CSV table of C-alpha atoms in Angstrom, one decimal:
chain,number,residue,atom,x,y,z
A,1,UNK,CA,-24.3,-2.3,20.5
A,2,UNK,CA,-25.3,-0.2,23.4
A,3,UNK,CA,-22.7,-1.9,25.6
A,4,UNK,CA,-20.1,-1.1,22.9
A,5,UNK,CA,-20.9,2.6,23.0
A,6,UNK,CA,-20.7,2.6,26.7
A,7,UNK,CA,-17.3,0.9,26.6
A,8,UNK,CA,-16.1,3.4,24.1
A,9,UNK,CA,-17.2,6.3,26.2
A,10,UNK,CA,-15.6,4.8,29.3
A,11,UNK,CA,-12.1,4.5,27.7
A,12,UNK,CA,-12.2,7.8,25.9
A,13,UNK,CA,-10.1,9.6,28.5
A,14,UNK,CA,-7.3,7.0,28.2
A,15,UNK,CA,-6.4,8.1,24.7
A,16,UNK,CA,-5.7,11.5,23.1
A,17,UNK,CA,-8.3,11.0,20.3
A,18,UNK,CA,-11.8,9.7,20.8
A,19,UNK,CA,-12.0,5.9,20.2
A,20,UNK,CA,-14.5,3.2,19.4
A,21,UNK,CA,-15.1,-0.1,21.2
A,22,UNK,CA,-11.9,-1.6,19.8
A,23,UNK,CA,-10.0,1.5,21.1
A,24,UNK,CA,-9.3,2.6,17.5
A,25,UNK,CA,-9.2,6.3,16.9
A,26,UNK,CA,-12.4,7.7,15.3
A,27,UNK,CA,-10.6,10.9,14.3
A,28,UNK,CA,-7.5,11.4,12.2
A,29,UNK,CA,-5.4,14.4,13.3
A,30,UNK,CA,-2.3,14.5,11.0
A,31,UNK,CA,-0.4,17.0,13.0
A,32,UNK,CA,-0.6,15.1,16.3
A,33,UNK,CA,2.1,12.7,17.4
A,34,UNK,CA,0.2,11.3,20.4
A,35,UNK,CA,0.8,7.6,21.3
A,36,UNK,CA,-0.2,5.1,20.2
A,37,UNK,CA,-2.4,6.0,17.3
A,38,UNK,CA,-0.7,9.0,15.6
A,39,UNK,CA,2.8,7.9,16.6
A,40,UNK,CA,2.1,4.6,14.7
A,41,UNK,CA,1.0,6.7,11.7
A,42,UNK,CA,4.1,8.8,11.6
A,43,UNK,CA,6.5,5.9,12.2
A,44,UNK,CA,4.8,3.8,9.5
A,45,UNK,CA,4.9,6.4,6.7
A,46,UNK,CA,8.4,7.6,7.5
A,47,UNK,CA,9.8,4.0,7.5
A,48,UNK,CA,7.9,3.2,4.3
A,49,UNK,CA,9.2,6.4,2.7
A,50,UNK,CA,12.8,5.3,3.6
A,51,UNK,CA,12.3,2.0,1.9
A,52,UNK,CA,10.9,3.6,-1.2
A,53,UNK,CA,13.9,6.0,-1.4
A,54,UNK,CA,16.2,3.0,-1.2
A,55,UNK,CA,14.4,0.9,-3.8
A,56,UNK,CA,14.2,3.6,-6.4
A,57,UNK,CA,17.6,5.3,-5.6
A,58,UNK,CA,19.1,3.7,-8.8
A,59,UNK,CA,16.7,4.9,-11.6
A,60,UNK,CA,17.6,8.6,-11.4
A,61,UNK,CA,21.3,7.7,-11.6
A,62,UNK,CA,21.0,5.1,-14.4
A,63,UNK,CA,22.6,7.3,-17.1
A,64,UNK,CA,25.8,7.2,-15.1
A,65,UNK,CA,25.4,3.6,-13.7
A,66,UNK,CA,24.8,2.2,-17.2
A,67,UNK,CA,28.0,3.7,-18.5
A,68,UNK,CA,30.0,2.4,-15.5
A,69,UNK,CA,28.6,-1.1,-15.6
A,70,UNK,CA,28.0,-1.3,-19.4
A,71,UNK,CA,24.3,-2.0,-18.9
A,72,UNK,CA,22.1,-2.6,-22.0
A,73,UNK,CA,18.5,-1.6,-22.3
A,74,UNK,CA,17.6,-5.2,-21.4
A,75,UNK,CA,19.8,-5.1,-18.3
A,76,UNK,CA,18.2,-1.9,-17.2
A,77,UNK,CA,14.8,-3.4,-17.7
A,78,UNK,CA,15.8,-6.5,-15.8
A,79,UNK,CA,17.0,-4.3,-12.9
A,80,UNK,CA,13.6,-2.5,-12.8
A,81,UNK,CA,11.8,-5.8,-12.8
A,82,UNK,CA,14.1,-7.2,-10.0
A,83,UNK,CA,13.5,-4.2,-7.8
A,84,UNK,CA,9.7,-4.8,-7.7
A,85,UNK,CA,9.6,-8.6,-8.1
A,86,UNK,CA,11.3,-9.2,-4.8
A,87,UNK,CA,8.4,-7.8,-2.8
A,88,UNK,CA,5.8,-10.0,-4.5
A,89,UNK,CA,6.1,-12.9,-2.0
A,90,UNK,CA,7.6,-10.7,0.7
A,91,UNK,CA,4.3,-8.8,0.9
A,92,UNK,CA,2.3,-11.9,1.3
A,93,UNK,CA,4.8,-13.1,4.0
A,94,UNK,CA,4.6,-9.7,5.6
A,95,UNK,CA,0.8,-10.0,5.8
A,96,UNK,CA,1.1,-13.3,7.6
A,97,UNK,CA,3.8,-12.0,9.9
A,98,UNK,CA,1.6,-9.0,10.8
A,99,UNK,CA,-1.4,-11.3,11.6
A,100,UNK,CA,0.8,-13.6,13.8
A,101,UNK,CA,3.4,-11.3,15.4
A,102,UNK,CA,2.2,-7.7,14.9
A,103,UNK,CA,3.2,-4.9,12.5
A,104,UNK,CA,5.9,-3.3,14.7
A,105,UNK,CA,8.1,-6.4,14.9
A,106,UNK,CA,7.4,-7.5,11.3
A,107,UNK,CA,8.1,-4.1,9.8
A,108,UNK,CA,11.3,-3.3,11.8
A,109,UNK,CA,12.8,-6.7,11.1
A,110,UNK,CA,12.3,-6.5,7.4
A,111,UNK,CA,13.6,-2.9,7.1
A,112,UNK,CA,16.8,-3.8,9.1
A,113,UNK,CA,17.3,-7.1,7.1
A,114,UNK,CA,17.2,-5.3,3.7
A,115,UNK,CA,19.3,-2.3,4.7
A,116,UNK,CA,22.6,-4.2,3.9
A,117,UNK,CA,21.5,-4.7,0.3
A,118,UNK,CA,21.3,-0.9,-0.1
A,119,UNK,CA,24.8,-0.5,1.4
A,120,UNK,CA,26.1,-3.2,-1.0
A,121,UNK,CA,24.8,-1.4,-4.0
A,122,UNK,CA,27.9,0.8,-3.8
A,123,UNK,CA,30.0,-2.3,-4.4
A,124,UNK,CA,28.2,-3.5,-7.6
A,125,UNK,CA,30.7,-4.2,-10.3
A,126,UNK,CA,28.8,-6.3,-12.8
A,127,UNK,CA,25.4,-6.7,-14.4
A,128,UNK,CA,24.6,-9.6,-12.1
A,129,UNK,CA,25.6,-7.9,-8.8
A,130,UNK,CA,23.6,-4.8,-9.8
A,131,UNK,CA,20.6,-7.1,-10.5
A,132,UNK,CA,20.9,-8.8,-7.1
A,133,UNK,CA,21.2,-5.7,-5.0
A,134,UNK,CA,18.2,-4.2,-6.6
A,135,UNK,CA,16.3,-7.5,-6.1
A,136,UNK,CA,17.0,-7.8,-2.4
A,137,UNK,CA,16.5,-4.0,-1.8
A,138,UNK,CA,13.0,-4.4,-3.3
A,139,UNK,CA,12.0,-6.7,-0.5
A,140,UNK,CA,11.8,-3.7,1.7
A,141,UNK,CA,8.7,-2.5,-0.2
A,142,UNK,CA,6.7,-5.2,1.7
A,143,UNK,CA,6.7,-2.7,4.6
A,144,UNK,CA,3.7,-1.2,2.7
A,145,UNK,CA,1.7,-4.1,4.0
A,146,UNK,CA,2.6,-3.5,7.6
A,147,UNK,CA,1.9,0.2,7.1
A,148,UNK,CA,-1.7,-0.5,6.0
A,149,UNK,CA,-2.2,-3.3,8.6
A,150,UNK,CA,-1.0,-0.9,11.3
A,151,UNK,CA,-3.3,1.8,10.2
A,152,UNK,CA,-6.3,-0.6,10.1
A,153,UNK,CA,-5.4,-1.7,13.6
A,154,UNK,CA,-5.3,1.9,15.0
A,155,UNK,CA,-8.1,3.7,13.2
A,156,UNK,CA,-11.8,3.0,13.0
A,157,UNK,CA,-13.9,2.2,10.0
A,158,UNK,CA,-15.0,5.9,9.6
A,159,UNK,CA,-11.4,7.2,9.0
A,160,UNK,CA,-9.5,4.1,8.0
A,161,UNK,CA,-9.5,5.0,4.4
A,162,UNK,CA,-8.0,8.4,5.2
A,163,UNK,CA,-5.4,6.9,7.5
A,164,UNK,CA,-4.4,4.2,5.0
A,165,UNK,CA,-4.3,6.8,2.1
A,166,UNK,CA,-2.2,9.3,3.9
A,167,UNK,CA,0.3,6.8,5.3
A,168,UNK,CA,0.6,5.0,2.0
A,169,UNK,CA,0.8,8.2,0.0
A,170,UNK,CA,3.4,9.9,2.1
A,171,UNK,CA,5.4,6.7,2.1
A,172,UNK,CA,5.2,6.5,-1.7
A,173,UNK,CA,6.5,10.1,-1.8
A,174,UNK,CA,9.9,8.4,-1.5
A,175,UNK,CA,9.5,7.3,-5.1
A,176,UNK,CA,9.5,11.0,-6.1
A,177,UNK,CA,11.8,12.3,-3.5
A,178,UNK,CA,14.6,9.9,-4.5
A,179,UNK,CA,14.5,11.4,-8.0
A,180,UNK,CA,15.5,14.7,-6.4
A,181,UNK,CA,17.7,13.4,-3.5
A,182,UNK,CA,20.0,11.0,-5.4
A,183,UNK,CA,21.0,13.4,-8.3
A,184,UNK,CA,21.6,16.1,-5.7
A,185,UNK,CA,23.7,13.9,-3.4
A,186,UNK,CA,25.6,12.6,-6.5
A,187,UNK,CA,26.3,16.1,-7.7
A,188,UNK,CA,27.6,17.2,-4.3
A,189,UNK,CA,29.9,14.3,-3.9
A,190,UNK,CA,31.1,14.8,-7.5
A,191,UNK,CA,31.8,18.5,-6.9
A,192,UNK,CA,33.8,17.6,-3.7
A,193,UNK,CA,36.2,15.7,-5.9
A,194,UNK,CA,35.0,12.2,-6.5
A,195,UNK,CA,34.8,10.9,-10.1
A,196,UNK,CA,31.4,10.2,-11.5
A,197,UNK,CA,31.8,6.4,-11.2
A,198,UNK,CA,32.8,6.8,-7.5
A,199,UNK,CA,30.2,9.5,-6.6
A,200,UNK,CA,27.2,7.3,-7.5
A,201,UNK,CA,28.5,4.6,-5.3
A,202,UNK,CA,29.1,6.8,-2.3
A,203,UNK,CA,25.6,8.3,-2.8
A,204,UNK,CA,23.9,5.0,-1.8
A,205,UNK,CA,25.1,5.3,1.8
A,206,UNK,CA,22.6,8.1,2.3
A,207,UNK,CA,19.4,6.0,1.7
A,208,UNK,CA,21.0,3.0,3.4
A,209,UNK,CA,21.6,4.8,6.6
A,210,UNK,CA,18.2,6.4,6.6
A,211,UNK,CA,16.5,3.0,6.2
A,212,UNK,CA,18.5,1.4,9.0
A,213,UNK,CA,17.6,4.2,11.4
A,214,UNK,CA,13.9,4.0,10.6
A,215,UNK,CA,13.9,0.3,11.6
A,216,UNK,CA,15.2,1.1,15.1
A,217,UNK,CA,12.6,3.9,15.4
A,218,UNK,CA,9.7,1.6,14.6
A,219,UNK,CA,10.9,-1.1,17.0
A,220,UNK,CA,11.6,1.1,20.0
A,221,UNK,CA,8.9,3.8,19.6
A,222,UNK,CA,6.0,1.9,18.0
A,223,UNK,CA,3.1,-0.1,19.4
A,224,UNK,CA,1.1,-2.8,17.6
A,225,UNK,CA,-2.4,-2.0,18.8
A,226,UNK,CA,-4.0,0.7,21.0
A,227,UNK,CA,-3.9,-1.7,24.0
A,228,UNK,CA,-0.3,-2.8,23.6
A,229,UNK,CA,2.1,-5.1,21.6
A,230,UNK,CA,1.1,-8.6,20.4
A,231,UNK,CA,3.5,-10.4,22.7
A,232,UNK,CA,1.9,-8.7,25.8
A,233,UNK,CA,-1.6,-9.2,24.6
A,234,UNK,CA,-1.1,-12.9,23.8
A,235,UNK,CA,0.5,-13.4,27.2
A,236,UNK,CA,-2.3,-11.7,29.0
A,237,UNK,CA,-5.0,-13.5,27.0
A,238,UNK,CA,-6.5,-10.3,25.7
A,239,UNK,CA,-5.7,-11.3,22.2
A,240,UNK,CA,-6.2,-14.8,20.7
A,241,UNK,CA,-3.0,-16.2,19.2
A,242,UNK,CA,-4.3,-17.4,15.9
A,243,UNK,CA,-3.5,-20.5,13.8
A,244,UNK,CA,-1.6,-19.7,10.6
A,245,UNK,CA,-3.5,-22.3,8.5
A,246,UNK,CA,-6.9,-20.8,9.5
A,247,UNK,CA,-5.8,-17.3,8.8
A,248,UNK,CA,-4.4,-18.3,5.4
A,249,UNK,CA,-7.5,-20.4,4.5
A,250,UNK,CA,-9.9,-17.5,5.1
A,251,UNK,CA,-7.8,-15.2,3.1
A,252,UNK,CA,-7.3,-17.3,0.0
A,253,UNK,CA,-10.9,-18.4,-0.1
A,254,UNK,CA,-12.2,-14.8,-0.1
A,255,UNK,CA,-12.5,-13.9,-3.8
A,256,UNK,CA,-12.8,-10.2,-3.0
A,257,UNK,CA,-9.1,-10.2,-2.0
A,258,UNK,CA,-8.1,-11.6,-5.4
A,259,UNK,CA,-10.0,-9.0,-7.3
A,260,UNK,CA,-8.5,-6.2,-5.3
A,261,UNK,CA,-5.0,-7.8,-5.9
A,262,UNK,CA,-5.7,-7.7,-9.6
A,263,UNK,CA,-6.9,-4.1,-9.7
A,264,UNK,CA,-4.1,-2.9,-7.4
A,265,UNK,CA,-1.7,-4.4,-9.9
A,266,UNK,CA,-2.8,-1.7,-12.3
A,267,UNK,CA,-2.7,1.3,-10.1
A,268,UNK,CA,0.2,0.7,-7.7
A,269,UNK,CA,1.8,-1.6,-10.1
A,270,UNK,CA,1.7,1.1,-12.7
A,271,UNK,CA,3.1,3.6,-10.2
A,272,UNK,CA,6.1,1.4,-9.6
A,273,UNK,CA,6.6,0.9,-13.3
A,274,UNK,CA,6.5,4.7,-14.0
A,275,UNK,CA,9.0,5.2,-11.1
A,276,UNK,CA,11.4,2.9,-12.9
A,277,UNK,CA,11.1,4.3,-16.4
A,278,UNK,CA,10.0,7.9,-16.3
A,279,UNK,CA,13.4,9.6,-15.6
A,280,UNK,CA,15.2,7.8,-18.4
A,281,UNK,CA,12.1,8.3,-20.7
A,282,UNK,CA,12.4,12.1,-20.4
A,283,UNK,CA,16.2,12.0,-20.5
A,284,UNK,CA,16.2,10.0,-23.8
A,285,UNK,CA,13.1,11.3,-25.6
A,286,UNK,CA,13.6,15.1,-25.0
A,287,UNK,CA,17.4,15.1,-24.6
A,288,UNK,CA,17.3,16.7,-21.1
A,289,UNK,CA,20.1,16.6,-18.7
A,290,UNK,CA,20.1,14.3,-15.7
A,291,UNK,CA,19.1,16.9,-13.1
A,292,UNK,CA,16.1,18.2,-15.2
A,293,UNK,CA,14.9,14.7,-16.1
A,294,UNK,CA,15.1,13.9,-12.4
A,295,UNK,CA,13.0,16.9,-11.4
A,296,UNK,CA,10.3,16.0,-13.9
A,297,UNK,CA,10.3,12.4,-12.9
A,298,UNK,CA,10.1,13.4,-9.2
A,299,UNK,CA,6.9,15.3,-9.8
A,300,UNK,CA,5.1,12.0,-10.6
A,301,UNK,CA,6.0,10.5,-7.2
A,302,UNK,CA,5.7,13.7,-5.3
A,303,UNK,CA,2.0,13.9,-6.2
A,304,UNK,CA,1.5,11.3,-3.5
A,305,UNK,CA,1.7,14.2,-1.0
A,306,UNK,CA,-2.0,14.7,-1.8
A,307,UNK,CA,-3.2,12.2,-4.5
A,308,UNK,CA,-3.1,8.9,-2.6
A,309,UNK,CA,-4.3,10.6,0.6
A,310,UNK,CA,-7.0,12.2,-1.5
A,311,UNK,CA,-8.1,8.8,-2.7
A,312,UNK,CA,-8.4,7.6,0.9
A,313,UNK,CA,-10.3,10.7,2.0
A,314,UNK,CA,-12.6,10.4,-1.0
A,315,UNK,CA,-13.3,6.8,-0.1
A,316,UNK,CA,-14.4,7.8,3.4
A,317,UNK,CA,-16.4,10.7,2.2
A,318,UNK,CA,-18.5,8.7,-0.3
A,319,UNK,CA,-18.9,5.9,2.3
A,320,UNK,CA,-20.6,8.3,4.7
A,321,UNK,CA,-23.3,8.9,2.1
A,322,UNK,CA,-23.3,5.7,0.0
A,323,UNK,CA,-21.6,3.2,2.1
A,324,UNK,CA,-19.4,0.4,0.7
A,325,UNK,CA,-21.1,0.7,-2.7
A,326,UNK,CA,-19.8,4.3,-2.9
A,327,UNK,CA,-16.3,3.2,-2.2
A,328,UNK,CA,-16.4,0.6,-5.0
A,329,UNK,CA,-17.9,3.1,-7.5
A,330,UNK,CA,-15.3,5.7,-6.7
A,331,UNK,CA,-12.5,3.2,-7.1
A,332,UNK,CA,-13.7,2.0,-10.5
A,333,UNK,CA,-14.3,5.6,-11.9
A,334,UNK,CA,-11.0,7.0,-10.7
A,335,UNK,CA,-8.9,4.1,-11.9
A,336,UNK,CA,-10.6,3.9,-15.3
A,337,UNK,CA,-10.0,7.6,-15.8
A,338,UNK,CA,-6.3,7.0,-14.9
A,339,UNK,CA,-6.2,4.4,-17.7
A,340,UNK,CA,-7.4,6.8,-20.2
A,341,UNK,CA,-4.9,9.4,-19.2
A,342,UNK,CA,-2.1,6.8,-19.4
A,343,UNK,CA,-3.1,6.1,-23.0
A,344,UNK,CA,-3.0,9.8,-23.7
A,345,UNK,CA,0.5,10.1,-22.1
A,346,UNK,CA,1.9,7.6,-24.6
A,347,UNK,CA,0.4,9.7,-27.5
A,348,UNK,CA,1.6,13.2,-26.6
A,349,UNK,CA,4.7,14.3,-28.4
A,350,UNK,CA,5.6,17.7,-26.9
A,351,UNK,CA,7.6,18.1,-23.6
A,352,UNK,CA,5.1,20.5,-22.0
A,353,UNK,CA,2.2,18.3,-23.0
A,354,UNK,CA,3.8,15.2,-21.7
A,355,UNK,CA,4.6,16.8,-18.3
A,356,UNK,CA,1.0,18.1,-17.9
A,357,UNK,CA,-0.6,14.7,-18.8
A,358,UNK,CA,1.9,12.9,-16.6
A,359,UNK,CA,1.0,15.1,-13.6
A,360,UNK,CA,-2.8,14.6,-14.1
A,361,UNK,CA,-2.3,10.9,-14.7
A,362,UNK,CA,-0.3,10.6,-11.5
A,363,UNK,CA,-3.1,12.1,-9.4
A,364,UNK,CA,-5.7,9.5,-10.7
A,365,UNK,CA,-3.3,6.6,-10.6
A,366,UNK,CA,-2.2,7.3,-7.0
A,367,UNK,CA,-5.7,8.2,-5.8
A,368,UNK,CA,-6.9,4.8,-7.0
A,369,UNK,CA,-4.3,3.2,-4.7
A,370,UNK,CA,-5.8,5.1,-1.8
A,371,UNK,CA,-9.3,4.1,-2.8
A,372,UNK,CA,-8.3,0.4,-3.0
A,373,UNK,CA,-7.2,0.4,0.6
A,374,UNK,CA,-10.4,2.1,1.6
A,375,UNK,CA,-12.0,-1.2,0.7
A,376,UNK,CA,-9.3,-3.7,1.9
A,377,UNK,CA,-9.9,-3.4,5.7
A,378,UNK,CA,-13.5,-4.7,5.3
A,379,UNK,CA,-12.8,-7.8,3.2
A,380,UNK,CA,-11.7,-9.9,6.3
A,381,UNK,CA,-11.2,-9.2,9.9
A,382,UNK,CA,-9.5,-12.4,10.9
A,383,UNK,CA,-7.1,-12.4,7.8
A,384,UNK,CA,-6.6,-8.7,7.4
A,385,UNK,CA,-2.8,-9.0,7.2
A,386,UNK,CA,-2.8,-11.7,4.4
A,387,UNK,CA,-5.5,-9.8,2.5
A,388,UNK,CA,-3.4,-6.7,2.7
A,389,UNK,CA,-0.4,-8.7,1.6
A,390,UNK,CA,-2.2,-10.3,-1.3
A,391,UNK,CA,-3.4,-6.9,-2.5
A,392,UNK,CA,0.0,-5.3,-2.0
A,393,UNK,CA,1.7,-8.3,-3.7
A,394,UNK,CA,-0.7,-7.9,-6.6
A,395,UNK,CA,0.7,-4.4,-7.1
A,396,UNK,CA,4.2,-5.8,-7.5
A,397,UNK,CA,3.0,-8.6,-9.8
A,398,UNK,CA,1.3,-6.0,-12.0
A,399,UNK,CA,4.6,-4.0,-12.1
A,400,UNK,CA,6.6,-7.1,-13.0
A,401,UNK,CA,4.3,-8.2,-15.7
A,402,UNK,CA,3.9,-4.7,-17.2
A,403,UNK,CA,7.7,-4.2,-17.3
A,404,UNK,CA,8.4,-7.7,-18.7
A,405,UNK,CA,5.8,-7.3,-21.5
A,406,UNK,CA,6.1,-3.6,-22.4
A,407,UNK,CA,9.4,-2.1,-21.1
A,408,UNK,CA,12.0,-4.9,-21.3
A,409,UNK,CA,14.3,-4.8,-24.3
A,410,UNK,CA,13.4,-3.1,-27.6
A,411,UNK,CA,10.2,-4.9,-28.7
A,412,UNK,CA,8.2,-1.8,-27.9
A,413,UNK,CA,9.2,1.9,-27.7
A,414,UNK,CA,8.6,3.4,-24.3
A,415,UNK,CA,5.7,5.5,-25.8
A,416,UNK,CA,4.0,2.4,-27.1
A,417,UNK,CA,4.5,0.6,-23.9
A,418,UNK,CA,2.8,3.4,-21.9
A,419,UNK,CA,-0.2,3.4,-24.3
A,420,UNK,CA,-0.6,-0.4,-23.9
A,421,UNK,CA,-0.2,0.0,-20.2
A,422,UNK,CA,-3.2,2.4,-20.2
A,423,UNK,CA,-5.4,-0.2,-22.0
A,424,UNK,CA,-4.4,-2.8,-19.4
A,425,UNK,CA,-5.4,-0.4,-16.6
A,426,UNK,CA,-8.9,-0.1,-18.0
A,427,UNK,CA,-9.4,-3.8,-18.6
A,428,UNK,CA,-8.1,-4.9,-15.2
A,429,UNK,CA,-10.3,-2.4,-13.4
A,430,UNK,CA,-13.5,-4.0,-14.7
A,431,UNK,CA,-13.6,-6.9,-12.2
A,432,UNK,CA,-14.5,-4.5,-9.4
A,433,UNK,CA,-18.1,-4.8,-10.5
A,434,UNK,CA,-18.0,-8.4,-9.2
A,435,UNK,CA,-17.1,-7.4,-5.6
A,436,UNK,CA,-20.2,-8.0,-3.5
A,437,UNK,CA,-20.7,-7.8,0.3
A,438,UNK,CA,-24.1,-9.4,1.2
A,439,UNK,CA,-24.6,-7.0,4.1
A,440,UNK,CA,-23.8,-3.9,2.0
A,441,UNK,CA,-24.2,-4.8,-1.7
A,442,UNK,CA,-21.9,-4.1,-4.7
A,443,UNK,CA,-21.6,-1.7,-7.6
A,444,UNK,CA,-24.6,-3.0,-9.5
A,445,UNK,CA,-27.0,-4.2,-6.7
A,446,UNK,CA,-27.9,-3.7,-3.1
A,447,UNK,CA,-27.5,-5.9,0.0
A,448,UNK,CA,-28.9,-9.4,0.2
A,449,UNK,CA,-32.7,-9.8,0.5
A,450,UNK,CA,-32.0,-12.4,3.3
A,451,UNK,CA,-31.3,-9.6,5.8
A,452,UNK,CA,-27.7,-10.6,6.4
A,453,UNK,CA,-25.7,-8.4,8.7
A,454,UNK,CA,-22.2,-7.4,9.4
A,455,UNK,CA,-22.1,-10.0,12.2
A,456,UNK,CA,-23.2,-12.7,9.8
A,457,UNK,CA,-20.4,-11.8,7.4
A,458,UNK,CA,-17.5,-11.6,9.9
A,459,UNK,CA,-18.7,-14.6,12.0
A,460,UNK,CA,-18.3,-17.0,9.1
A,461,UNK,CA,-14.5,-16.9,9.7
A,462,UNK,CA,-14.9,-18.6,13.1
A,463,UNK,CA,-15.9,-22.1,13.9
A,464,UNK,CA,-18.5,-22.9,16.6
A,465,UNK,CA,-15.8,-24.2,18.9
A,466,UNK,CA,-13.8,-20.9,18.5
A,467,UNK,CA,-16.9,-18.9,19.2
A,468,UNK,CA,-17.6,-20.9,22.4
A,469,UNK,CA,-14.1,-20.0,23.5
A,470,UNK,CA,-14.7,-16.3,22.8
A,471,UNK,CA,-12.0,-16.0,20.1
A,472,UNK,CA,-14.5,-14.1,17.8
A,473,UNK,CA,-15.0,-11.2,20.2
A,474,UNK,CA,-12.7,-8.8,18.3
A,475,UNK,CA,-14.5,-9.6,15.1
A,476,UNK,CA,-17.8,-8.9,16.8
A,477,UNK,CA,-16.6,-5.5,17.8
A,478,UNK,CA,-15.3,-4.8,14.3
A,479,UNK,CA,-18.7,-5.8,12.9
A,480,UNK,CA,-20.5,-3.4,15.2
A,481,UNK,CA,-18.1,-0.6,14.2
A,482,UNK,CA,-18.4,-1.2,10.5
A,483,UNK,CA,-22.1,-0.5,10.3
A,484,UNK,CA,-21.1,2.9,9.0
A,485,UNK,CA,-20.5,1.1,5.7
A,486,UNK,CA,-24.3,1.0,5.2
A,487,UNK,CA,-24.2,4.7,4.3
A,488,UNK,CA,-27.0,7.2,4.7
A,489,UNK,CA,-28.5,6.7,1.2
A,490,UNK,CA,-28.2,2.9,1.0
A,491,UNK,CA,-30.7,0.4,2.3
A,492,UNK,CA,-29.0,-2.3,4.3
A,493,UNK,CA,-29.8,-5.0,6.8
A,494,UNK,CA,-30.5,-4.0,10.3
A,495,UNK,CA,-28.4,-5.1,13.3
A,496,UNK,CA,-29.8,-8.0,15.2
A,497,UNK,CA,-31.2,-7.1,18.7
A,498,UNK,CA,-30.3,-10.3,20.5
A,499,UNK,CA,-26.7,-11.5,20.5
A,500,UNK,CA,-24.6,-13.1,17.7
A,501,UNK,CA,-26.6,-14.5,14.8
A,502,UNK,CA,-26.2,-18.2,13.9
A,503,UNK,CA,-26.4,-17.7,10.1
A,504,UNK,CA,-23.1,-18.8,8.4
A,505,UNK,CA,-22.7,-17.7,4.8
């Protein structure tokens, strides 16, 4: 531990912010654009923002698109499901790609590959073609995984919740911004002289171009890790080139990742669902015009400016005092309150009341997303990308299931669907009580009485032969830097004095 501190101090001058033994920034200065830490932050949220704008560019224009393409309520529901289902497996694949090739290459490649689908939306002339372009555009939402992976690679345990929360939250702003951008762009094009059915098609060139440009920015201006890109580090031997099967095994056998995937399905999954339904809900129920409905719907997504970042900041704040147990309690409380507010939203009948409840609900729903990714970086060091992908994919699965069950067709009214969605949030948040880290404890009990440490937990991912070859060194550094998760008020195991422990749990 003493050597790690000395190493951290010796490299401090090589980076703009202070760093730990892994060269990860220990401070988060949002107004800085210094390379590589803060530059990676700004590139990640801007590119994710662009993908969110593209994916949800259609919902605010649906009243026009449905008339042009003769879409039924079922067709519209299927389109919303297609937009979020594409990213389910894409997010898991993105996690694997980040583990093996780095977030910069993985992110820029996916953003560029999905940009043509956004351009092609302007050519949709049938229900099937509209469904397909929404499906393939939705793949771009997998950039969320690279965003969270990138932040976890650049920022230390003390501020990783904040970094993940702000990057994810500002990226999610695209879901609200597009509710303002697309009606405005549509109106301008229509006023210039284009017909309504032509104007909505031309409008899609704006998000498509924005997305394509962000891909080039990530590739040419970004850097995978504080010390360089994966290709360079693999070639120099500074980073072990891992085996995909080993990375996958340690991810899928860690039950904590599956629980977080479930709970994320009912915070981020709910956010995706609301992004798809809320503009049309206000348009139809309260007989508003397209522009006003878009402004109200935008306010839900725009709350990400502070709500998801607030969740990440809250996670780091409670961790300073209560450690990992504080992060878990905060996540459960905030997400459960969000469920109660969702139920209330489905019961309110007045326009003003619906807007107020929706705004408060958005804060809790999005803060829970930030709180979730305050926990994710600690589940696994070796399989961080896949764990992030599993969790992110869980968000999309939750969105798909919720829309299929409650918002597809006419089985339930939108109000009833929103109420049932709130009940699902509460039920699917309960499993958080089963998340337990032997070195830190869980919601209901403290750390293991066996005196297990951070080193014990993270070393179980490496075989004896791999340790002899030194492949575990990055995990050892991470274990040393994650002792902050013990908190000031929580009793935890002490750090071993002599070397790496041999206990495998």
